[in-house]
């Protein structure tokens, strides 16, 4: 770097007026004092005026579409005749089939790739920036898709391709919510991070529709190669969209690119770069970064020893991400076509489309609930709703579905009721735990270890996803619909965990969330009576 560049950086740093007081140390014992003593400078915007910001963040959130597309298509692939003929085995009667082991591996190995990718490729966000990191992961994703499409008869080749594409999607699951959280205004941060889940549900729904269409239109490899081939379009669209995005201002500040950070803040918030709002936001971020630089080295070990309460915050993220899987959503999404065949439906692909519509439409509700009702209430209400649906689903599936032995003479009315309950379950999940977990995790960690914390938490999600996807065929064959009672128990635990361990972060800046954890008492979240920050610039 030239001397003039270095002098420019120092000049930029000096041009940011620091906050009047240290936002952490001076209020280390008063969580409610911060917003009152240092009120946020308003952009003067109404809700509709955040539309441009929302569109920018939706480009980042499109990474969720890539993940959802895989979920929506793979459940259809394993039921397609050509796919079974190419990658399956032959039974005693000469028919091709996919064994439980092979089905479980081909579906679930994607999650292992995601778990590894979140920890490894996710580091690109700290090295190259959030924006370039997302673009590079899409290149890796394309490589994995090429390997899958090129598979002729080797299920191992298809298996390897899914691992590689999983590496990319795992990285996206870390970088996209983190990028949105660091970029979006605090007033609508929950809504915008929820857009990541909205894109996941859009991908699932359109994946269902596409496999339904190719299943009925073709009888050769186009059944599954066309849906896979469309992945190229999604990856290129993601890369193209990133060219319009400004880099995360917090990443830029961390790299001492002060003017670039201020420009990013002004673009996202649609205000002049010389405005008081930009100066105020830049000063708070810079002050926070300076505090974090003094607090630790951002090593992996700091996840266990760092302050304030870094290990506790890590565990909150890990448990929330684990419970998102253990609540049972992928039981329906990965094996939806198989589940509804067992209740007597002749075309279970159609039911999957219905579930996809409910999932996608319900997620729009979450764009309102997360920021209006807060993180805690939304997650606890969702846990209660999912529990009710799951216990009834499991009970009638176990006791009332079949008039004889399991699998013989299913009752259509009971089967219809189970589909109805599945739709209600997905409504509760999509409006609460689907987006809510990504929102909370994206807010929980300080900047210096945000990528590492989110990578570990996301890895827990992917590992549980692998275990559920792999073992579900075996468990469902052994205990059938009683499997729902397992997810019922986990959904009940969701309520308790949020009640006791997850503090409310609605309305706080990311720097204020760090302050919140300074005095927070682990296990006593329900004693934190701060319902929301008393902001004067609410949407």
Coordinates of C-alpha atoms in Angstrom, one line a residue:
X1 CA 0.0 0.0 0.0
X2 CA 1.4 3.4 -0.9
X3 CA 2.0 6.2 1.7
X4 CA -0.7 8.3 0.2
X5 CA -3.2 5.4 0.6
X6 CA -2.2 5.0 4.2
X7 CA -2.6 8.7 4.8
X8 CA -6.0 8.6 3.2
X9 CA -7.1 5.8 5.5
X10 CA -6.0 7.7 8.5
X11 CA -7.7 10.8 7.3
X12 CA -10.9 8.8 6.7
X13 CA -10.8 7.4 10.2
X14 CA -10.3 10.8 11.7
X15 CA -13.3 12.2 9.8
X16 CA -15.7 10.1 11.7
X17 CA -17.0 11.9 14.8
X18 CA -17.1 9.4 17.6
X19 CA -20.1 9.0 19.8
X20 CA -20.2 11.2 22.9
X21 CA -19.5 8.3 25.2
X22 CA -18.3 4.7 25.0
X23 CA -21.5 2.8 24.1
X24 CA -20.5 -0.3 26.0
X25 CA -18.4 0.7 29.0
X26 CA -20.5 3.7 30.2
X27 CA -23.7 1.7 30.2
X28 CA -22.3 -1.7 31.2
X29 CA -25.0 -2.2 33.9
X30 CA -28.0 -0.5 32.3
X31 CA -29.5 -2.1 29.2
X32 CA -32.3 0.4 28.9
X33 CA -30.2 3.5 29.3
X34 CA -28.5 3.2 26.0
X35 CA -31.4 4.1 23.6
X36 CA -32.4 7.0 25.9
X37 CA -29.0 8.5 26.3
X38 CA -27.9 8.0 22.7
X39 CA -31.1 8.1 20.6
X40 CA -30.7 6.9 17.0
X41 CA -30.6 9.5 14.3
X42 CA -33.6 9.0 12.1
X43 CA -33.5 8.7 8.4
X44 CA -37.0 10.2 8.3
X45 CA -38.3 7.3 6.3
X46 CA -41.7 5.6 6.4
X47 CA -42.2 1.9 5.8
X48 CA -42.7 2.2 2.0
X49 CA -39.5 4.3 1.6
X50 CA -37.5 1.3 2.7
X51 CA -38.6 -0.5 -0.5
X52 CA -35.3 0.2 -2.2
X53 CA -33.4 -1.2 0.7
X54 CA -35.6 -4.3 0.7
X55 CA -34.9 -4.9 -3.0
X56 CA -31.2 -4.7 -2.4
X57 CA -31.3 -7.1 0.5
X58 CA -33.5 -9.5 -1.6
X59 CA -30.6 -9.9 -3.9
X60 CA -28.5 -11.2 -1.0
X61 CA -31.4 -13.3 0.2
X62 CA -31.6 -15.1 -3.2
X63 CA -29.0 -17.4 -1.8
X64 CA -31.8 -19.0 0.2
X65 CA -33.6 -19.8 -3.1
X66 CA -30.7 -22.0 -4.1
X67 CA -31.0 -24.0 -0.9
X68 CA -34.8 -24.3 -1.2
X69 CA -34.6 -25.4 -4.8
X70 CA -32.5 -28.4 -3.8
X71 CA -34.9 -29.4 -1.0
X72 CA -37.9 -29.1 -3.4
X73 CA -36.3 -31.1 -6.2
X74 CA -34.5 -33.9 -4.5
X75 CA -37.6 -35.2 -2.8
X76 CA -39.1 -35.6 -6.3
X77 CA -36.0 -37.1 -7.9
X78 CA -36.0 -40.2 -5.6
X79 CA -39.5 -41.0 -6.8
X80 CA -38.8 -40.6 -10.6
X81 CA -38.6 -43.8 -12.7
X82 CA -35.6 -42.8 -14.7
X83 CA -33.7 -41.7 -11.6
X84 CA -34.4 -45.1 -10.0
X85 CA -33.4 -46.9 -13.1
X86 CA -30.1 -45.1 -13.3
X87 CA -29.0 -45.0 -9.7
X88 CA -31.1 -47.6 -7.9
X89 CA -30.9 -51.4 -7.4
X90 CA -32.8 -54.3 -8.8
X91 CA -35.1 -56.4 -6.5
X92 CA -36.0 -60.0 -6.9
X93 CA -38.8 -59.3 -9.3
X94 CA -36.5 -57.3 -11.6
X95 CA -37.8 -53.8 -10.6
X96 CA -35.5 -50.9 -9.9
X97 CA -35.7 -49.3 -6.5
X98 CA -33.7 -47.1 -4.2
X99 CA -32.9 -48.7 -0.9
X100 CA -33.3 -46.8 2.3
X101 CA -29.6 -46.5 2.7
X102 CA -29.0 -45.1 -0.8
X103 CA -32.0 -42.8 -0.6
X104 CA -30.9 -41.5 2.8
X105 CA -27.3 -40.9 1.6
X106 CA -28.2 -39.2 -1.7
X107 CA -30.6 -36.8 0.1
X108 CA -28.7 -36.3 3.3
X109 CA -25.1 -36.0 2.2
X110 CA -25.9 -32.5 0.9
X111 CA -26.2 -31.5 4.5
X112 CA -22.7 -32.8 5.4
X113 CA -21.4 -30.7 2.5
X114 CA -23.3 -27.7 3.9
X115 CA -21.9 -28.2 7.4
X116 CA -18.3 -28.3 6.1
X117 CA -18.9 -25.4 3.7
X118 CA -20.2 -23.1 6.3
X119 CA -17.0 -23.5 8.4
X120 CA -14.5 -23.5 5.5
X121 CA -15.9 -21.6 2.5
X122 CA -17.8 -19.3 4.9
X123 CA -14.4 -17.8 5.8
X124 CA -14.4 -16.1 2.3
X125 CA -16.7 -13.6 3.9
X126 CA -14.0 -12.4 6.2
X127 CA -11.2 -12.7 3.7
X128 CA -12.7 -11.4 0.5
X129 CA -15.8 -9.7 1.9
X130 CA -19.4 -10.7 2.1
X131 CA -20.2 -9.7 -1.5
X132 CA -17.3 -11.4 -3.3
X133 CA -17.5 -14.4 -0.9
X134 CA -21.1 -15.1 -2.1
X135 CA -20.0 -14.8 -5.8
X136 CA -17.2 -17.3 -5.3
X137 CA -19.4 -19.8 -3.6
X138 CA -21.7 -19.8 -6.6
X139 CA -18.8 -20.9 -8.7
X140 CA -18.3 -23.9 -6.4
X141 CA -22.0 -24.6 -6.6
X142 CA -21.9 -24.7 -10.4
X143 CA -19.1 -27.3 -10.3
X144 CA -21.2 -29.5 -8.1
X145 CA -24.3 -29.2 -10.4
X146 CA -22.1 -30.1 -13.4
X147 CA -21.0 -33.3 -11.7
X148 CA -24.6 -34.3 -10.9
X149 CA -26.0 -33.6 -14.4
X150 CA -23.1 -35.6 -15.9
X151 CA -23.9 -38.7 -13.9
X152 CA -25.1 -41.5 -16.1
X153 CA -25.4 -44.6 -13.9
X154 CA -23.1 -44.0 -11.0
X155 CA -24.9 -43.0 -7.9
X156 CA -21.6 -42.3 -6.3
X157 CA -20.8 -39.6 -8.9
X158 CA -24.2 -38.0 -8.2
X159 CA -23.4 -38.3 -4.4
X160 CA -20.1 -36.5 -4.9
X161 CA -21.8 -33.7 -6.8
X162 CA -24.2 -33.2 -4.0
X163 CA -21.4 -32.9 -1.5
X164 CA -19.7 -30.2 -3.6
X165 CA -22.9 -28.2 -4.2
X166 CA -23.6 -28.6 -0.5
X167 CA -20.2 -26.9 0.3
X168 CA -21.5 -23.8 -1.5
X169 CA -25.0 -23.7 0.0
X170 CA -23.5 -24.1 3.5
X171 CA -21.4 -21.1 2.9
X172 CA -24.4 -19.1 1.6
X173 CA -26.4 -20.1 4.7
X174 CA -23.7 -18.2 6.7
X175 CA -23.0 -15.3 4.4
X176 CA -26.4 -14.3 3.3
X177 CA -28.1 -13.8 6.7
X178 CA -24.9 -12.2 8.0
X179 CA -24.6 -9.8 5.0
X180 CA -28.3 -8.8 5.3
X181 CA -28.1 -8.3 9.0
X182 CA -25.0 -6.1 8.7
X183 CA -26.4 -4.0 5.9
X184 CA -30.1 -3.5 6.7
X185 CA -31.6 -0.7 8.9
X186 CA -32.4 -1.9 12.4
X187 CA -36.0 -1.0 12.1
X188 CA -36.6 -3.6 9.4
X189 CA -33.7 -5.9 10.0
X190 CA -35.9 -8.8 11.2
X191 CA -38.1 -8.4 8.1
X192 CA -35.2 -8.3 5.7
X193 CA -33.3 -11.3 7.3
X194 CA -36.7 -13.2 7.1
X195 CA -36.5 -12.6 3.3
X196 CA -33.8 -15.3 3.3
X197 CA -36.3 -17.8 4.6
X198 CA -38.9 -16.5 2.1
X199 CA -36.5 -17.3 -0.7
X200 CA -35.9 -20.8 0.7
X201 CA -39.7 -21.4 0.6
X202 CA -39.9 -19.9 -2.9
X203 CA -37.2 -22.3 -4.0
X204 CA -39.0 -25.3 -2.4
X205 CA -42.3 -24.4 -4.0
X206 CA -40.9 -23.8 -7.5
X207 CA -38.8 -27.0 -7.1
X208 CA -41.9 -29.0 -6.4
X209 CA -43.7 -27.4 -9.4
X210 CA -40.8 -28.1 -11.7
X211 CA -40.4 -31.7 -10.7
X212 CA -44.1 -32.2 -11.0
X213 CA -44.0 -30.9 -14.6
X214 CA -41.0 -32.9 -15.7
X215 CA -42.3 -36.0 -14.0
X216 CA -45.5 -35.9 -16.1
X217 CA -43.9 -34.5 -19.3
X218 CA -40.9 -36.8 -19.8
X219 CA -40.0 -40.4 -19.2
X220 CA -36.3 -40.1 -19.6
X221 CA -33.4 -38.3 -17.8
X222 CA -35.0 -35.0 -18.6
X223 CA -37.2 -35.7 -15.6
X224 CA -34.4 -34.8 -13.2
X225 CA -31.7 -33.2 -15.4
X226 CA -33.9 -30.2 -16.4
X227 CA -34.5 -29.2 -12.7
X228 CA -30.8 -29.7 -12.0
X229 CA -29.9 -27.7 -15.1
X230 CA -31.9 -24.7 -13.9
X231 CA -29.5 -24.4 -11.0
X232 CA -27.1 -22.8 -13.5
X233 CA -29.6 -20.0 -14.0
X234 CA -30.0 -19.4 -10.2
X235 CA -26.2 -19.3 -9.6
X236 CA -25.6 -16.9 -12.5
X237 CA -28.5 -14.7 -11.3
X238 CA -27.0 -14.6 -7.8
X239 CA -23.6 -13.6 -9.2
X240 CA -25.2 -10.9 -11.4
X241 CA -27.3 -9.6 -8.5
X242 CA -24.2 -9.2 -6.3
X243 CA -22.7 -6.7 -8.7
X244 CA -25.4 -4.2 -7.7
X245 CA -24.8 -4.6 -3.9
X246 CA -22.6 -2.4 -1.8
X247 CA -20.3 -4.2 0.5
X248 CA -21.2 -4.6 4.2
X249 CA -20.3 -1.4 6.0
X250 CA -19.2 -3.3 9.0
X251 CA -16.8 -5.4 7.0
X252 CA -15.5 -2.2 5.3
X253 CA -15.0 -0.5 8.7
X254 CA -13.1 -3.5 10.0
X255 CA -10.8 -3.2 7.0
X256 CA -10.4 0.5 7.7
X257 CA -12.1 1.5 4.4
X258 CA -14.1 4.3 6.2
X259 CA -15.2 6.2 3.1
X260 CA -16.4 3.1 1.4
X261 CA -18.3 2.1 4.5
X262 CA -20.0 5.5 4.7
X263 CA -20.9 5.2 1.0
X264 CA -22.4 1.8 1.7
X265 CA -24.5 3.1 4.6
X266 CA -25.8 6.0 2.4
X267 CA -26.7 3.7 -0.5
X268 CA -28.6 1.2 1.6
X269 CA -30.5 3.9 3.6
X270 CA -31.0 6.2 0.6
X271 CA -29.5 9.2 2.3
X272 CA -26.7 11.6 1.4
X273 CA -23.2 10.4 2.3
X274 CA -22.6 13.7 4.2
X275 CA -25.8 13.4 6.3
X276 CA -25.8 13.3 10.1
X277 CA -27.3 9.8 9.9
X278 CA -24.4 8.4 8.0
X279 CA -21.9 10.1 10.4
X280 CA -23.8 8.7 13.4
X281 CA -24.0 5.1 12.1
X282 CA -20.3 5.1 11.0
X283 CA -19.2 6.4 14.4
X284 CA -21.1 3.7 16.3
X285 CA -19.8 0.9 14.1
X286 CA -16.2 2.3 14.3
X287 CA -16.4 2.6 18.0
X288 CA -17.7 -1.0 18.3
X289 CA -14.9 -2.3 16.1
X290 CA -12.3 -0.5 18.2
X291 CA -13.8 -2.1 21.4
X292 CA -13.8 -5.5 19.8
X293 CA -10.2 -5.2 18.7
X294 CA -9.2 -4.6 22.3
X295 CA -11.4 -7.4 23.5
X296 CA -10.0 -10.3 21.6
X297 CA -8.1 -11.8 18.7
X298 CA -11.1 -13.3 16.8
X299 CA -9.6 -16.8 17.1
X300 CA -11.6 -20.0 17.2
X301 CA -10.7 -20.3 20.8
X302 CA -12.4 -17.0 21.6
X303 CA -15.7 -18.7 20.8
X304 CA -15.2 -20.5 24.2
X305 CA -13.5 -17.9 26.2
X306 CA -14.5 -14.5 24.8
X307 CA -16.5 -11.8 26.4
X308 CA -19.3 -10.7 26.7
X309 CA -20.7 -14.2 27.1
X310 CA -19.5 -15.4 23.7
X311 CA -19.7 -19.1 24.5
X312 CA -23.2 -18.7 25.9
X313 CA -24.2 -16.8 22.7
X314 CA -22.6 -19.6 20.6
X315 CA -24.7 -22.2 22.4
X316 CA -27.9 -20.1 21.9
X317 CA -27.2 -20.2 18.2
X318 CA -26.3 -23.9 18.1
X319 CA -29.4 -25.0 20.0
X320 CA -31.8 -22.7 18.0
X321 CA -30.4 -24.1 14.7
X322 CA -30.6 -27.6 16.0
X323 CA -34.2 -27.2 17.2
X324 CA -35.2 -25.7 13.8
X325 CA -34.3 -29.1 12.3
X326 CA -35.7 -31.2 15.2
X327 CA -39.0 -29.4 15.0
X328 CA -39.7 -31.7 12.1
X329 CA -40.0 -29.4 9.0
X330 CA -37.7 -31.5 6.8
X331 CA -39.6 -34.6 7.7
X332 CA -42.3 -33.2 5.5
X333 CA -40.2 -31.4 2.9
X334 CA -37.6 -34.1 2.2
X335 CA -40.1 -37.0 2.4
X336 CA -43.3 -35.3 1.5
X337 CA -44.1 -37.4 -1.5
X338 CA -43.3 -40.6 0.4
X339 CA -45.4 -39.6 3.4
X340 CA -48.5 -38.9 1.4
X341 CA -48.3 -42.0 -0.7
X342 CA -48.7 -43.9 2.6
X343 CA -52.1 -42.1 3.3
X344 CA -53.4 -43.4 0.0
X345 CA -52.7 -40.6 -2.5
X346 CA -52.1 -41.7 -6.0
X347 CA -50.2 -38.5 -7.0
X348 CA -48.3 -37.4 -4.0
X349 CA -46.4 -34.8 -6.1
X350 CA -49.6 -32.7 -6.1
X351 CA -49.7 -32.7 -2.3
X352 CA -46.1 -31.6 -2.2
X353 CA -47.1 -28.6 -4.4
X354 CA -49.9 -27.8 -1.9
X355 CA -47.4 -27.9 1.0
X356 CA -45.0 -25.7 -1.0
X357 CA -47.7 -23.1 -1.6
X358 CA -48.6 -23.1 2.1
X359 CA -44.9 -22.8 3.0
X360 CA -44.2 -19.9 0.6
X361 CA -47.4 -18.0 1.3
X362 CA -47.0 -18.3 5.1
X363 CA -43.5 -17.0 5.1
X364 CA -44.9 -13.6 3.9
X365 CA -46.6 -13.4 7.3
X366 CA -43.3 -13.7 9.0
X367 CA -42.1 -10.5 7.3
X368 CA -44.6 -8.7 9.7
X369 CA -44.5 -10.9 12.8
X370 CA -40.7 -10.9 13.5
X371 CA -40.4 -7.2 13.9
X372 CA -43.9 -6.4 15.2
X373 CA -44.2 -9.0 17.9
X374 CA -40.5 -9.6 18.7
X375 CA -38.2 -12.6 18.4
X376 CA -39.2 -14.3 21.7
X377 CA -43.0 -14.2 21.4
X378 CA -42.8 -15.3 17.7
X379 CA -40.7 -18.3 18.5
X380 CA -42.6 -19.4 21.5
X381 CA -46.0 -19.0 19.7
X382 CA -44.6 -21.0 16.8
X383 CA -43.4 -23.8 19.1
X384 CA -46.8 -24.1 20.7
X385 CA -48.6 -24.2 17.3
X386 CA -46.2 -26.8 15.9
X387 CA -46.6 -29.0 19.0
X388 CA -50.4 -29.1 18.7
X389 CA -50.3 -30.0 15.0
X390 CA -47.6 -32.7 15.5
X391 CA -49.2 -34.5 18.4
X392 CA -52.6 -34.7 16.6
X393 CA -50.9 -35.8 13.4
X394 CA -49.0 -38.5 15.1
X395 CA -52.0 -39.7 17.2
X396 CA -54.4 -40.1 14.3
X397 CA -51.8 -41.5 12.0
X398 CA -50.9 -44.2 14.6
X399 CA -54.5 -45.0 15.8
X400 CA -57.0 -44.1 13.1
X401 CA -55.5 -44.0 9.6
X402 CA -55.6 -47.7 8.8
X403 CA -58.7 -49.9 9.2
X404 CA -56.5 -53.0 9.3
X405 CA -52.8 -53.6 9.6
X406 CA -50.3 -50.8 8.8
X407 CA -50.5 -49.9 5.1
X408 CA -53.8 -51.7 4.5
X409 CA -57.1 -49.9 3.7
X410 CA -56.3 -46.3 4.7
X411 CA -59.1 -44.0 5.7
X412 CA -59.5 -41.2 3.2
X413 CA -61.0 -38.8 5.8
X414 CA -58.2 -39.4 8.2
X415 CA -55.6 -39.1 5.4
X416 CA -57.2 -35.7 4.4
X417 CA -57.1 -34.6 8.1
X418 CA -53.4 -35.5 8.2
X419 CA -52.7 -33.4 5.1
X420 CA -54.7 -30.6 6.7
X421 CA -52.6 -30.8 9.9
X422 CA -49.4 -30.9 7.8
X423 CA -50.4 -27.6 6.2
X424 CA -51.2 -26.0 9.6
X425 CA -47.8 -27.3 10.9
X426 CA -46.0 -25.7 7.9
X427 CA -47.9 -22.4 8.5
X428 CA -46.7 -22.2 12.1
X429 CA -43.1 -23.2 11.1
X430 CA -42.9 -20.8 8.1
X431 CA -44.2 -17.8 10.1
X432 CA -42.0 -18.4 13.2
X433 CA -39.1 -20.9 13.4
X434 CA -38.3 -20.9 9.7
X435 CA -37.2 -17.2 9.5
X436 CA -36.9 -16.5 13.2
X437 CA -33.8 -18.6 13.9
X438 CA -31.9 -17.0 11.0
X439 CA -32.9 -13.6 12.4
X440 CA -31.7 -14.3 16.0
X441 CA -28.5 -16.0 14.9
X442 CA -27.6 -13.1 12.5
X443 CA -27.9 -10.7 15.5
X444 CA -26.3 -12.6 18.2
X445 CA -22.5 -12.5 17.6
X446 CA -20.1 -9.5 17.7
X447 CA -18.5 -8.6 14.4
X448 CA -15.0 -10.0 15.2
X449 CA -16.4 -13.6 15.5
X450 CA -19.7 -13.3 13.6
X451 CA -18.6 -15.5 10.7
X452 CA -17.2 -18.2 13.0
X453 CA -20.2 -18.1 15.3
X454 CA -22.7 -18.3 12.5
X455 CA -20.7 -21.0 10.8
X456 CA -20.7 -23.2 13.9
X457 CA -24.4 -22.6 14.6
X458 CA -25.3 -23.3 10.9
X459 CA -23.2 -26.5 11.0
X460 CA -25.4 -27.8 13.9
X461 CA -28.4 -27.2 11.6
X462 CA -26.9 -29.1 8.7
X463 CA -25.6 -32.0 10.9
X464 CA -29.1 -32.5 12.4
X465 CA -30.5 -32.2 8.9
X466 CA -28.2 -35.0 7.7
X467 CA -29.2 -37.2 10.6
X468 CA -32.9 -36.6 10.1
X469 CA -32.7 -37.1 6.3
X470 CA -30.6 -40.2 6.6
X471 CA -32.4 -42.0 9.4
X472 CA -36.0 -41.0 8.7
X473 CA -36.6 -43.9 6.2
X474 CA -35.4 -46.4 8.8
X475 CA -37.3 -44.8 11.7
X476 CA -40.5 -44.3 9.7
X477 CA -40.4 -47.9 8.6
X478 CA -40.0 -49.1 12.2
X479 CA -42.5 -46.8 14.1
X480 CA -44.4 -45.3 11.2
X481 CA -46.4 -42.1 12.1
X482 CA -45.4 -42.4 15.8
X483 CA -42.2 -40.7 14.6
X484 CA -44.3 -37.5 14.9
X485 CA -44.2 -37.8 18.7
X486 CA -40.4 -37.3 18.6
X487 CA -40.8 -34.0 16.8
X488 CA -43.7 -33.1 19.1
X489 CA -41.4 -33.4 22.1
X490 CA -38.7 -31.3 20.4
X491 CA -41.3 -28.6 19.6
X492 CA -42.3 -28.4 23.2
X493 CA -38.7 -28.0 24.2
X494 CA -38.5 -25.1 21.7
X495 CA -40.9 -23.1 23.9
X496 CA -39.0 -23.7 27.1
X497 CA -35.6 -22.9 25.6
X498 CA -36.7 -19.6 24.1
X499 CA -38.6 -18.7 27.3
X500 CA -35.5 -19.3 29.5
X501 CA -32.5 -18.6 27.3
X502 CA -33.2 -16.2 24.4
X503 CA -33.2 -12.5 25.1
X504 CA -35.3 -10.1 23.1
X505 CA -33.3 -8.2 20.4
X506 CA -36.1 -6.5 18.6
X507 CA -35.3 -2.9 17.7
X508 CA -31.6 -3.0 18.7
X509 CA -28.7 -2.2 16.5
X510 CA -26.1 -5.0 16.2
X511 CA -23.8 -2.9 18.5
X512 CA -26.7 -2.6 21.1
X513 CA -27.2 -6.4 21.0
X514 CA -23.6 -6.8 22.1
X515 CA -24.3 -4.3 24.9
X516 CA -27.4 -6.3 25.9
X517 CA -25.4 -9.4 26.5
X518 CA -23.0 -7.6 28.8
X519 CA -25.3 -7.8 31.8
X520 CA -27.6 -10.5 30.6
X521 CA -28.1 -13.4 33.0
X522 CA -28.1 -16.8 31.2
X523 CA -31.2 -18.9 31.8
X524 CA -33.3 -16.0 33.0
X525 CA -34.4 -14.5 29.7
X526 CA -38.0 -14.3 31.0
X527 CA -36.9 -11.8 33.7
X528 CA -35.7 -9.4 31.1
X529 CA -38.6 -7.0 30.9
X530 CA -37.3 -4.9 28.1
X531 CA -40.0 -5.6 25.5
X532 CA -38.5 -3.3 22.9
X533 CA -36.2 -0.3 22.5
X534 CA -38.1 2.9 22.7
X535 CA -37.1 4.2 19.3
X536 CA -38.5 7.5 17.9
X537 CA -37.8 6.4 14.3
X538 CA -40.0 3.3 14.1
X539 CA -41.4 2.2 10.8

